[in-house]
Amino acid sequence: MAKDAIDDLRSFLEVLSRHGAIQDITAPVDPVHELGAILKACEQDGRASWFHDVKGASMPVVGGVLGSHERIALALGCSRDELGATLDRATRAPLPCVEVQHPAPCQQVAMDPVDLGRLPVPVHAPRDGGPFINAGVVIGRDPVSGRQNLSYVRLQVKGPDRIGVNLNQWRHLREFFEAAEARGANLPFCVAIGVDPALMIAAAFRYDGDEYEIAGALRGRPIETVRAKTCDLLVPASAEIVLECEILAGEREDEGPMAEYTGHYSGIAKQCVGRVKAITHRRNPIFETIAGASYEHLLLGTAVTREPKLKALALATSPRVREVLLPPYASGFLALVAMDSPRPGEARSVAIAALHSHVNISVVVVVDSDVDIFNPAEVLWAVSTRVRWERDISVIAGTLGNELHPSADADGVISKVIVDATLAPELRASYSKVVYPTLKLAALLAAQPPKPAVNSAA
């Protein structure tokens, strides 16, 4: 398919508008709770949201821009079916960023004094503990190796220059900070808000190199960066807004709650504290946000970048694997695998491989390839009609999962489940799925003759 020219958030918003994939909201909107509710409603309608009039703010807000597989594919210039392969190729062809020396758009204006209150940071969900910056790509550097890293970290706004920094396990930034704090040093980091969607997708990868390399591979050219004003970090030159910050050694305070990708609110816990030292932005900046527990939150945080590895491991176990999916409605804890006529025991072997693809996966359901894994109703139909419960369920106790899972122990230990919802070989000929031929109903109805007149004569 032809690729749209995308190199920053603004060009992607133009693409979304041309494709009818974003809803313009021109009525005044309250950033406390109302904006989040509209984001959710637009998500259910299949579109992103562009808020042009946010109460108390001088800049517009966009959200949900990567809230579906289709919009992610649109951002990368590929089809939905090509998305997995496109993401997989990017990890095998890294392309380092380049530092530009000319003035960068992200540094056109310097906010003086620093005041996070001038940014339209929403309070999304009714029980969120305050405003959270959660669509910013966080840029850090390993104080030992010097390697840069891109990631997502939720940041709770606590004052004009003070933020809560949620560093849970599995974060490279947490490792960087622990190394700095051990020496009694603060850790510099930056937050780029409103960036090329390729950068947002790249930041969602768990990658041991510099995620700028993945973004460059996805975009097909090096990402342009510029040196931050207050620290030795490279930030995206075309970002709408950049926060230059540091995590403070030895300081912890209450952070949360926030609507998390599990669909539950997180609790309140002692977390790290950050100080914002500088804010720069483009002229007429656009603020970007992600509603907690939205599909965008789930796709970037738990699903879309993990599916390539899931499929690779499943295929390495069996060539009969046809499709895999980490459905966003299951918060990244469920993996679905479709197979062509698996041999006895093969579905279970593939499921074990799927569990190894990511620590978060706690349930794997394997179905036959006549089941559409993109349709939850078909998956539930297969589970309800093809599972013999005493034989086709395997429970694996005492395994490492994610500590945010409601059923996990405090250290993340959890039980995991394999469900073999495939038909036994001897039953495949007897139980053939009912499938009607597809037809274009609209064309059929348009071509039919007028309805006959009703003869009302006695």
Short mmCIF file of C-alpha atoms in Angstrom, two decimals:
data_model
loop_
_atom_site.label_atom_id
_atom_site.label_comp_id
_atom_site.label_asym_id
_atom_site.label_seq_id
_atom_site.Cartn_x
_atom_site.Cartn_y
_atom_site.Cartn_z
CA MET A 1 0.00 0.00 0.00
CA ALA A 2 1.16 3.57 -0.62
CA LYS A 3 2.82 5.17 2.35
CA ASP A 4 1.71 8.53 3.71
CA ALA A 5 4.51 10.98 4.49
CA ILE A 6 4.76 10.91 8.31
CA ASP A 7 7.66 12.40 10.26
CA ASP A 8 6.01 13.90 13.35
CA LEU A 9 2.72 14.00 15.26
CA ARG A 10 1.27 16.78 13.10
CA SER A 11 1.73 14.90 9.83
CA PHE A 12 0.18 11.78 11.40
CA LEU A 13 -2.85 13.79 12.54
CA GLU A 14 -3.30 14.92 8.94
CA VAL A 15 -3.22 11.28 7.81
CA LEU A 16 -5.77 10.29 10.46
CA SER A 17 -8.03 13.12 9.36
CA ARG A 18 -7.84 12.09 5.69
CA HIS A 19 -8.78 8.53 6.64
CA GLY A 20 -11.67 9.60 8.89
CA ALA A 21 -9.90 8.01 11.85
CA ILE A 22 -9.98 10.98 14.25
CA GLN A 23 -12.89 12.88 15.77
CA ASP A 24 -12.58 16.66 16.09
CA ILE A 25 -14.03 17.87 19.42
CA THR A 26 -14.58 21.62 19.16
CA ALA A 27 -16.88 22.05 22.18
CA PRO A 28 -15.17 23.18 25.43
CA VAL A 29 -14.01 20.10 27.38
CA ASP A 30 -12.98 19.83 31.03
CA PRO A 31 -9.61 18.03 31.36
CA VAL A 32 -10.78 16.58 34.69
CA HIS A 33 -12.74 13.39 33.92
CA GLU A 34 -14.73 14.73 30.94
CA LEU A 35 -11.84 14.50 28.47
CA GLY A 36 -11.13 10.92 29.52
CA ALA A 37 -14.77 9.93 29.14
CA ILE A 38 -14.87 11.36 25.61
CA LEU A 39 -11.65 9.53 24.74
CA LYS A 40 -13.29 6.28 25.82
CA ALA A 41 -16.45 7.00 23.83
CA CYS A 42 -14.47 7.82 20.68
CA GLU A 43 -12.40 4.67 21.16
CA GLN A 44 -15.59 2.59 21.15
CA ASP A 45 -16.53 4.40 17.94
CA GLY A 46 -13.18 3.40 16.40
CA ARG A 47 -11.54 6.83 16.29
CA ALA A 48 -8.89 8.95 17.96
CA SER A 49 -9.84 12.31 19.54
CA TRP A 50 -8.64 15.86 18.89
CA PHE A 51 -9.75 18.34 21.55
CA HIS A 52 -9.48 21.86 20.18
CA ASP A 53 -10.85 23.70 23.23
CA VAL A 54 -9.64 22.37 26.59
CA LYS A 55 -10.85 24.46 29.51
CA GLY A 56 -8.08 26.42 31.19
CA ALA A 57 -5.52 25.49 28.53
CA SER A 58 -3.91 27.37 25.67
CA MET A 59 -3.09 24.27 23.61
CA PRO A 60 -5.14 21.45 22.07
CA VAL A 61 -4.98 17.82 23.22
CA VAL A 62 -5.00 14.64 21.14
CA GLY A 63 -5.48 11.09 22.39
CA GLY A 64 -6.11 7.58 21.16
CA VAL A 65 -4.03 8.10 18.00
CA LEU A 66 -2.59 4.56 18.22
CA GLY A 67 -5.68 3.00 19.75
CA SER A 68 -6.18 0.21 17.20
CA HIS A 69 -4.11 -2.20 15.13
CA GLU A 70 -5.40 -0.42 12.04
CA ARG A 71 -4.19 3.02 13.18
CA ILE A 72 -0.82 1.56 14.17
CA ALA A 73 -0.53 0.03 10.71
CA LEU A 74 -1.53 3.38 9.19
CA ALA A 75 1.27 5.05 11.15
CA LEU A 76 3.79 2.62 9.66
CA GLY A 77 2.46 2.62 6.10
CA CYS A 78 1.51 -1.05 6.06
CA SER A 79 -1.68 -3.09 6.11
CA ARG A 80 -3.13 -4.67 9.24
CA ASP A 81 -2.04 -8.08 7.97
CA GLU A 82 1.54 -6.84 7.42
CA LEU A 83 1.87 -5.24 10.86
CA GLY A 84 3.48 -8.16 12.70
CA ALA A 85 6.09 -8.73 10.00
CA THR A 86 6.82 -5.00 9.80
CA LEU A 87 7.49 -4.80 13.55
CA ASP A 88 9.58 -7.97 13.48
CA ARG A 89 11.80 -6.69 10.67
CA ALA A 90 12.50 -3.48 12.57
CA THR A 91 14.19 -5.34 15.42
CA ARG A 92 16.52 -7.06 12.94
CA ALA A 93 17.53 -3.95 10.98
CA PRO A 94 18.31 -1.24 13.59
CA LEU A 95 18.97 2.25 12.27
CA PRO A 96 20.69 4.65 14.73
CA CYS A 97 19.42 8.19 15.21
CA VAL A 98 21.29 11.25 14.00
CA GLU A 99 21.98 14.44 15.98
CA VAL A 100 21.15 17.66 14.14
CA GLN A 101 23.05 20.86 14.78
CA HIS A 102 20.51 23.30 13.36
CA PRO A 103 17.70 24.75 15.53
CA ALA A 104 15.13 22.06 16.32
CA PRO A 105 11.34 22.60 16.38
CA CYS A 106 11.08 21.07 19.88
CA GLN A 107 13.25 23.88 21.26
CA GLN A 108 11.58 26.84 19.55
CA VAL A 109 10.14 28.09 22.87
CA ALA A 110 11.55 27.70 26.39
CA MET A 111 9.00 27.93 29.21
CA ASP A 112 10.17 30.39 31.88
CA PRO A 113 9.55 29.75 34.66
CA VAL A 114 8.96 26.00 34.49
CA ASP A 115 5.31 25.30 35.30
CA LEU A 116 3.64 21.96 34.57
CA GLY A 117 0.33 23.66 35.34
CA ARG A 118 0.54 25.35 31.95
CA LEU A 119 0.27 21.97 30.25
CA PRO A 120 -3.25 20.50 29.84
CA VAL A 121 -2.48 17.25 31.66
CA PRO A 122 -5.80 15.44 32.13
CA VAL A 123 -7.21 13.57 35.10
CA HIS A 124 -8.61 10.73 33.03
CA ALA A 125 -10.50 8.27 35.22
CA PRO A 126 -12.84 9.07 38.12
CA ARG A 127 -10.54 7.59 40.79
CA ASP A 128 -7.17 8.69 39.39
CA GLY A 129 -5.05 10.30 42.08
CA GLY A 130 -4.40 13.39 39.97
CA PRO A 131 -3.17 14.40 36.51
CA PHE A 132 -0.77 11.92 34.87
CA ILE A 133 1.56 12.38 31.91
CA ASN A 134 1.45 8.94 30.28
CA ALA A 135 1.91 9.41 26.52
CA GLY A 136 5.40 10.87 26.83
CA VAL A 137 8.34 8.88 25.49
CA VAL A 138 10.82 8.75 28.35
CA ILE A 139 14.50 9.00 27.38
CA GLY A 140 17.19 7.84 29.79
CA ARG A 141 20.85 6.86 29.67
CA ASP A 142 22.63 4.04 31.45
CA PRO A 143 25.17 5.78 33.73
CA VAL A 144 27.46 2.74 33.40
CA SER A 145 27.42 1.87 29.68
CA GLY A 146 26.17 5.20 28.28
CA ARG A 147 23.43 3.45 26.28
CA GLN A 148 20.25 5.45 25.70
CA ASN A 149 16.81 3.91 26.19
CA LEU A 150 13.24 4.87 25.29
CA SER A 151 10.31 3.67 27.39
CA TYR A 152 7.04 4.63 29.03
CA VAL A 153 6.80 5.63 32.68
CA ARG A 154 3.71 7.15 34.22
CA LEU A 155 4.40 10.57 35.73
CA GLN A 156 2.04 12.09 38.30
CA VAL A 157 2.04 15.89 38.31
CA LYS A 158 2.52 17.07 41.91
CA GLY A 159 3.60 20.69 41.51
CA PRO A 160 4.99 23.20 39.04
CA ASP A 161 8.27 21.28 38.74
CA ARG A 162 7.63 18.09 40.75
CA ILE A 163 6.44 14.69 39.52
CA GLY A 164 5.95 11.20 40.86
CA VAL A 165 7.92 8.66 38.80
CA ASN A 166 6.52 5.12 38.79
CA LEU A 167 9.49 2.81 38.28
CA ASN A 168 8.09 -0.71 38.48
CA GLN A 169 10.08 -3.82 37.69
CA TRP A 170 11.22 -4.71 34.15
CA ARG A 171 12.05 -1.05 33.42
CA HIS A 172 15.51 -0.24 32.07
CA LEU A 173 15.10 3.23 33.58
CA ARG A 174 14.78 1.63 37.00
CA GLU A 175 18.11 -0.15 36.48
CA PHE A 176 19.71 3.13 35.40
CA PHE A 177 18.39 4.95 38.44
CA GLU A 178 19.46 2.24 40.87
CA ALA A 179 23.00 2.45 39.47
CA ALA A 180 23.02 6.26 39.83
CA GLU A 181 21.41 6.25 43.28
CA ALA A 182 23.98 3.74 44.55
CA ARG A 183 26.53 6.51 43.99
CA GLY A 184 24.27 9.13 45.57
CA ALA A 185 23.59 10.77 42.20
CA ASN A 186 20.35 11.91 40.58
CA LEU A 187 19.45 10.42 37.19
CA PRO A 188 18.74 12.83 34.31
CA PHE A 189 15.89 11.88 31.97
CA CYS A 190 13.72 13.60 29.39
CA VAL A 191 10.10 13.20 28.33
CA ALA A 192 9.13 13.81 24.71
CA ILE A 193 5.39 14.49 24.32
CA GLY A 194 3.75 14.47 20.89
CA VAL A 195 6.22 12.61 18.66
CA ASP A 196 6.37 10.68 15.41
CA PRO A 197 4.20 7.59 16.09
CA ALA A 198 7.12 5.38 15.04
CA LEU A 199 8.89 6.59 18.20
CA MET A 200 5.86 5.80 20.36
CA ILE A 201 5.71 2.29 18.93
CA ALA A 202 9.46 1.78 19.33
CA ALA A 203 9.35 2.91 22.97
CA ALA A 204 6.91 0.06 23.67
CA PHE A 205 9.52 -2.58 22.74
CA ARG A 206 11.55 -4.41 25.36
CA TYR A 207 14.84 -3.98 23.53
CA ASP A 208 18.39 -4.18 24.86
CA GLY A 209 19.67 -1.56 22.43
CA ASP A 210 18.58 2.04 21.85
CA GLU A 211 14.92 2.13 20.77
CA TYR A 212 15.73 5.09 18.51
CA GLU A 213 17.21 2.35 16.29
CA ILE A 214 13.88 0.54 16.05
CA ALA A 215 12.04 3.80 15.32
CA GLY A 216 14.51 4.53 12.52
CA ALA A 217 13.99 1.05 11.08
CA LEU A 218 10.22 1.47 11.23
CA ARG A 219 10.41 4.86 9.52
CA GLY A 220 13.06 3.77 7.00
CA ARG A 221 15.41 6.64 7.88
CA PRO A 222 17.33 7.81 10.97
CA ILE A 223 15.30 9.69 13.56
CA GLU A 224 16.53 13.27 13.90
CA THR A 225 17.46 14.24 17.46
CA VAL A 226 18.87 17.26 19.25
CA ARG A 227 20.90 17.59 22.44
CA ALA A 228 18.80 18.52 25.50
CA LYS A 229 19.48 21.90 27.11
CA THR A 230 20.28 20.71 30.65
CA CYS A 231 21.66 17.17 30.25
CA ASP A 232 23.51 14.84 27.91
CA LEU A 233 20.48 13.22 26.30
CA LEU A 234 19.23 13.23 22.72
CA VAL A 235 15.56 14.16 22.31
CA PRO A 236 13.36 13.94 19.17
CA ALA A 237 13.89 17.13 17.19
CA SER A 238 10.26 17.26 16.01
CA ALA A 239 8.61 16.58 19.40
CA GLU A 240 5.81 18.93 20.38
CA ILE A 241 6.98 19.29 24.01
CA VAL A 242 10.09 18.16 25.89
CA LEU A 243 10.46 17.97 29.66
CA GLU A 244 14.05 17.85 30.95
CA CYS A 245 14.05 16.20 34.37
CA GLU A 246 15.98 14.24 36.95
CA ILE A 247 14.98 11.49 39.38
CA LEU A 248 16.05 12.49 42.89
CA ALA A 249 18.28 10.07 44.79
CA GLY A 250 17.01 9.09 48.22
CA GLU A 251 13.50 10.53 47.82
CA ARG A 252 10.27 8.52 47.79
CA GLU A 253 6.67 9.59 48.31
CA ASP A 254 3.13 8.36 47.71
CA GLU A 255 2.14 7.96 44.06
CA GLY A 256 -1.16 6.83 42.52
CA PRO A 257 -3.76 5.54 42.12
CA MET A 258 -4.18 5.45 38.34
CA ALA A 259 -6.31 3.43 35.92
CA GLU A 260 -3.88 0.75 34.74
CA TYR A 261 -3.82 -1.51 31.69
CA THR A 262 -5.20 -4.40 33.76
CA GLY A 263 -8.55 -2.59 33.82
CA HIS A 264 -8.16 -1.98 37.56
CA TYR A 265 -6.86 1.02 39.49
CA SER A 266 -3.37 0.66 40.90
CA GLY A 267 -2.96 1.38 44.57
CA ILE A 268 -0.98 4.09 46.32
CA ALA A 269 2.67 3.23 46.89
CA LYS A 270 5.97 4.90 47.68
CA GLN A 271 7.62 5.77 44.37
CA CYS A 272 10.51 7.86 43.10
CA VAL A 273 10.29 11.62 42.80
CA GLY A 274 11.34 13.71 39.82
CA ARG A 275 12.19 17.38 39.34
CA VAL A 276 11.51 19.15 36.04
CA LYS A 277 14.41 21.47 35.22
CA ALA A 278 13.32 22.77 31.81
CA ILE A 279 10.35 22.66 29.44
CA THR A 280 10.75 23.45 25.76
CA HIS A 281 8.18 23.18 23.00
CA ARG A 282 7.26 23.97 19.44
CA ARG A 283 5.33 27.10 18.60
CA ASN A 284 1.60 26.36 19.05
CA PRO A 285 2.26 22.94 20.60
CA ILE A 286 -0.13 19.99 20.72
CA PHE A 287 -0.34 17.97 23.92
CA GLU A 288 -0.78 14.20 23.57
CA THR A 289 -2.30 11.87 26.15
CA ILE A 290 -3.36 8.25 26.62
CA ALA A 291 -6.36 7.34 28.75
CA GLY A 292 -5.53 4.72 31.37
CA ALA A 293 -6.93 1.24 30.59
CA SER A 294 -7.81 2.34 27.04
CA TYR A 295 -7.05 0.19 24.00
CA GLU A 296 -4.16 2.51 23.15
CA HIS A 297 -2.72 1.96 26.63
CA LEU A 298 -3.13 -1.80 26.21
CA LEU A 299 -1.83 -2.05 22.65
CA LEU A 300 1.33 -0.03 23.30
CA GLY A 301 1.94 -1.38 26.76
CA THR A 302 1.10 -5.05 26.44
CA ALA A 303 0.24 -6.31 22.98
CA VAL A 304 1.30 -5.09 19.58
CA THR A 305 5.10 -5.12 20.00
CA ARG A 306 5.02 -8.52 21.72
CA GLU A 307 3.08 -10.38 19.04
CA PRO A 308 6.08 -10.82 16.65
CA LYS A 309 8.06 -12.73 19.30
CA LEU A 310 4.96 -14.73 20.24
CA LYS A 311 4.48 -15.81 16.63
CA ALA A 312 8.18 -16.57 16.12
CA LEU A 313 8.35 -18.86 19.15
CA ALA A 314 5.07 -20.55 18.26
CA LEU A 315 6.20 -21.16 14.67
CA ALA A 316 9.55 -22.45 15.87
CA THR A 317 7.61 -25.09 17.79
CA SER A 318 5.21 -26.02 14.96
CA PRO A 319 4.87 -25.02 11.30
CA ARG A 320 1.12 -25.55 11.65
CA VAL A 321 0.69 -22.25 13.54
CA ARG A 322 -1.38 -19.85 11.42
CA GLU A 323 -2.22 -16.79 13.54
CA VAL A 324 -1.46 -15.41 16.99
CA LEU A 325 -3.04 -12.55 18.92
CA LEU A 326 -2.64 -10.76 22.24
CA PRO A 327 -6.14 -9.26 22.37
CA PRO A 328 -6.24 -5.85 24.04
CA TYR A 329 -9.52 -6.70 25.77
CA ALA A 330 -7.57 -9.18 27.93
CA SER A 331 -4.90 -6.68 29.10
CA GLY A 332 -2.03 -8.60 27.51
CA PHE A 333 -2.46 -11.58 29.83
CA LEU A 334 -4.14 -13.81 27.21
CA ALA A 335 -2.48 -15.28 24.11
CA LEU A 336 -4.59 -16.82 21.34
CA VAL A 337 -3.06 -19.23 18.83
CA ALA A 338 -4.76 -20.74 15.76
CA MET A 339 -3.33 -23.97 14.28
CA ASP A 340 -3.98 -26.16 11.26
CA SER A 341 -4.75 -29.74 12.31
CA PRO A 342 -2.31 -29.98 15.23
CA ARG A 343 -0.88 -33.40 16.02
CA PRO A 344 -1.56 -35.01 19.40
CA GLY A 345 0.23 -32.97 22.10
CA GLU A 346 1.35 -30.30 19.64
CA ALA A 347 -1.15 -27.65 20.77
CA ARG A 348 0.16 -27.93 24.31
CA SER A 349 3.78 -27.64 23.16
CA VAL A 350 2.93 -24.49 21.21
CA ALA A 351 1.13 -23.08 24.25
CA ILE A 352 4.22 -23.63 26.41
CA ALA A 353 6.29 -21.72 23.85
CA ALA A 354 3.70 -18.93 23.91
CA LEU A 355 4.04 -18.63 27.69
CA HIS A 356 7.79 -18.16 27.22
CA SER A 357 7.31 -15.25 24.81
CA HIS A 358 6.50 -12.77 27.61
CA VAL A 359 6.31 -12.93 31.37
CA ASN A 360 2.88 -11.22 31.44
CA ILE A 361 1.08 -13.99 29.54
CA SER A 362 -0.85 -16.09 32.03
CA VAL A 363 -3.44 -17.81 29.80
CA VAL A 364 -2.91 -19.43 26.39
CA VAL A 365 -5.85 -20.70 24.34
CA VAL A 366 -5.08 -22.77 21.25
CA VAL A 367 -7.85 -23.21 18.65
CA ASP A 368 -8.21 -24.74 15.22
CA SER A 369 -7.67 -22.51 12.20
CA ASP A 370 -11.39 -22.56 11.40
CA VAL A 371 -11.82 -20.28 14.45
CA ASP A 372 -11.33 -16.54 13.90
CA ILE A 373 -9.12 -15.49 16.84
CA PHE A 374 -9.90 -11.83 16.05
CA ASN A 375 -13.54 -12.50 16.94
CA PRO A 376 -13.99 -13.04 20.72
CA ALA A 377 -17.36 -14.73 20.12
CA GLU A 378 -15.71 -17.44 18.01
CA VAL A 379 -12.98 -18.02 20.59
CA LEU A 380 -15.56 -18.45 23.36
CA TRP A 381 -17.57 -20.76 21.05
CA ALA A 382 -14.49 -22.95 20.58
CA VAL A 383 -13.76 -23.03 24.31
CA SER A 384 -17.39 -23.86 25.07
CA THR A 385 -17.76 -26.64 22.49
CA ARG A 386 -14.29 -28.18 21.99
CA VAL A 387 -12.72 -28.36 25.45
CA ARG A 388 -12.95 -31.50 27.53
CA TRP A 389 -12.19 -29.91 30.86
CA GLU A 390 -10.53 -32.80 32.71
CA ARG A 391 -8.17 -33.43 29.77
CA ASP A 392 -7.59 -30.17 27.90
CA ILE A 393 -6.70 -27.78 30.77
CA SER A 394 -3.17 -27.53 32.21
CA VAL A 395 -2.46 -25.39 35.29
CA ILE A 396 1.15 -24.38 35.96
CA ALA A 397 1.53 -23.10 39.52
CA GLY A 398 4.26 -20.92 41.01
CA THR A 399 5.42 -19.15 37.86
CA LEU A 400 6.68 -15.59 37.47
CA GLY A 401 4.11 -13.12 36.14
CA ASN A 402 3.39 -9.42 36.48
CA GLU A 403 2.90 -7.96 39.95
CA LEU A 404 0.02 -5.81 38.67
CA HIS A 405 -2.08 -8.88 37.89
CA PRO A 406 -4.85 -8.96 40.54
CA SER A 407 -4.30 -12.68 41.25
CA ALA A 408 -0.50 -12.48 41.55
CA ASP A 409 1.43 -12.50 44.81
CA ALA A 410 3.22 -9.32 45.82
CA ASP A 411 6.38 -10.52 44.07
CA GLY A 412 4.50 -11.37 40.86
CA VAL A 413 4.25 -15.14 41.33
CA ILE A 414 1.12 -16.48 39.65
CA SER A 415 -0.50 -19.64 38.27
CA LYS A 416 -0.73 -19.93 34.48
CA VAL A 417 -3.20 -21.89 32.37
CA ILE A 418 -3.12 -23.64 29.00
CA VAL A 419 -6.45 -24.34 27.27
CA ASP A 420 -6.39 -26.75 24.32
CA ALA A 421 -9.59 -25.85 22.45
CA THR A 422 -8.68 -27.83 19.32
CA LEU A 423 -10.67 -30.81 18.11
CA ALA A 424 -9.12 -34.23 18.55
CA PRO A 425 -7.97 -35.64 15.16
CA GLU A 426 -10.63 -38.36 15.19
CA LEU A 427 -13.39 -35.74 15.63
CA ARG A 428 -12.44 -33.29 12.87
CA ALA A 429 -14.41 -35.04 10.16
CA SER A 430 -17.48 -35.35 12.39
CA TYR A 431 -17.56 -31.77 13.66
CA SER A 432 -17.31 -29.37 10.74
CA LYS A 433 -17.94 -25.73 11.53
CA VAL A 434 -21.06 -24.24 9.93
CA VAL A 435 -19.96 -21.57 7.47
CA TYR A 436 -22.28 -19.73 5.08
CA PRO A 437 -20.96 -18.23 1.84
CA THR A 438 -20.05 -14.56 2.06
CA LEU A 439 -22.02 -12.11 -0.02
CA LYS A 440 -22.28 -8.37 -0.40
CA LEU A 441 -25.65 -7.75 1.16
CA ALA A 442 -25.67 -4.03 0.39
CA ALA A 443 -25.14 -4.69 -3.33
CA LEU A 444 -27.81 -7.39 -3.30
CA LEU A 445 -30.36 -5.10 -1.67
CA ALA A 446 -29.51 -2.21 -3.98
CA ALA A 447 -30.08 -4.35 -7.08
CA GLN A 448 -33.35 -5.95 -6.04
CA PRO A 449 -36.66 -4.87 -7.68
CA PRO A 450 -39.14 -2.69 -5.76
CA LYS A 451 -41.30 -4.32 -3.14
CA PRO A 452 -44.57 -5.53 -4.68
CA ALA A 453 -47.62 -3.46 -3.87
CA VAL A 454 -49.93 -5.00 -1.27
CA ASN A 455 -53.32 -5.86 -2.71
CA SER A 456 -55.75 -4.60 -0.09
CA ALA A 457 -58.87 -5.49 -2.05
CA ALA A 458 -61.32 -7.66 -0.15
#
